[in-house]
C-alpha cells in the first residue's frame, strides 16, 4: 500500500469534525492549532458571508449545470497545473489554499506531486471534491487562520481564492512559514480591473436613478501591491504576470447570474443589499451602449477578468541571489557599446 493513501469517506468526516487532526503523511503532520496572537489588519470582507455564498454554490451538482458557472476556475486551474511541471522538481507534499471543487488538484501531475492537502473555507465545497489524480487530505479552515506547522510543505498553491482574504500579509507570512527552504508558492487571483465594465455600468445607473451609488463589485489587489506583499512576507525571486480573460454574455443579468453561480459575488461589509429593478435595467442599457459588441449578428457584452499569476520562493541554500552592491564591472554609460565591452577581459582597459 502507498504511504499516503486516499482518505476514505469515514476518515473525511472525521477530519471535518476534528479538522486540526487531519493527517497528510505518517512522518509529519502539518496541521496545528492556530494562535490568536496576530497583528490587526483591514477588515473589508465578511468571511462568513463568503462561506455561505460558497456553500450555496456547492449545492449545485458538479456535473452539468455547474460547468456553466465555474468555467473560469476550471480554466485558471488548468493553466496553473500546467505551470507546475515547469519547475523541474519533485514535490512529496503540497498545500492548496481555497481549493473549491478541486479543479487544480484534479489536474496536478501524479509523477511530480505525491500528496496534496486541500484547504477550503466551505465544507460544502470540500464535499463536492472528486478523487484527484494524487493522494490528498481535506481540511476545512479559513485561509486567514491556517493551522499549519512550520517547514512542512514542498509546494504551496492557490487558485482564485486569496482575493477574498482580509489579512493578505498574514496569509503570505503563514504560507512562507509553512514551506520548507527553497520551496515555491504558485498561484493566481483576481486583481486589477476585474469586472470594470460591470462596476462602471452599475455606478452610472445608480447615479442616474438614485442620485448616488454604492459598491457592488468588491475591491481587488493591484499586481504591484501583490509583489510588495510577497516580498514583505520574506519571499524572493518573485515573478508575476497578468492576463485578461474576456467572457461575452447576452446581457448584464447573465453575467451577474454566472458570478453568483461561481460564488464570486460581492462579500464586502459595505456592499448594498438591494439593487432596484429600474436601476438594473438602466445598468443593462448603459453596459450595452458603452461596451456592447455584435458577434455573428448577436448583441453581446464583454466582462473582463484580470488574472494575476505569480510564483515566489522561500529562501534556501544554493538559491540564486543578487550580486553585492558595487560589484559591477561595467558602467551603464557603456551600454551603447555593450558588445565591445563584453569582449574585453575584466580588469583590462
PDB file of C-alpha atoms in Angstrom, residues 4 13 23 41 53 69 91 115-116 119 132 158 160 175 182 185 201 222-223 316 347:
ATOM      1  CA  UNK A   4      -0.043   8.255   1.554  1.00  0.00           C
ATOM      2  CA  UNK A  13     -15.949  13.003   8.053  1.00  0.00           C
ATOM      3  CA  UNK A  23      -3.016  13.506   8.648  1.00  0.00           C
ATOM      4  CA  UNK A  41      -5.444  44.050   9.777  1.00  0.00           C
ATOM      5  CA  UNK A  53     -22.014  32.017  -0.731  1.00  0.00           C
ATOM      6  CA  UNK A  69     -20.767  28.763 -13.913  1.00  0.00           C
ATOM      7  CA  UNK A  91       7.115  17.615  -4.520  1.00  0.00           C
ATOM      8  CA  UNK A 115       0.262  14.155  -1.738  1.00  0.00           C
ATOM      9  CA  UNK A 116      -1.708  17.405  -1.503  1.00  0.00           C
ATOM     10  CA  UNK A 119      -7.800  23.621   2.485  1.00  0.00           C
ATOM     11  CA  UNK A 132      -7.894  13.938  -7.702  1.00  0.00           C
ATOM     12  CA  UNK A 158      -3.813  28.753  -4.638  1.00  0.00           C
ATOM     13  CA  UNK A 160      -8.675  32.223  -7.356  1.00  0.00           C
ATOM     14  CA  UNK A 175       2.416  30.273   3.761  1.00  0.00           C
ATOM     15  CA  UNK A 182      13.773  26.772  -1.284  1.00  0.00           C
ATOM     16  CA  UNK A 185       4.477  29.372  -3.849  1.00  0.00           C
ATOM     17  CA  UNK A 201     -22.339  50.462 -15.578  1.00  0.00           C
ATOM     18  CA  UNK A 222      -3.146  45.637  -7.713  1.00  0.00           C
ATOM     19  CA  UNK A 223      -0.340  43.473  -9.159  1.00  0.00           C
ATOM     20  CA  UNK A 316      17.085  28.442   0.805  1.00  0.00           C
ATOM     21  CA  UNK A 347      40.433  44.204 -15.387  1.00  0.00           C
TER      22      UNK A 347
END
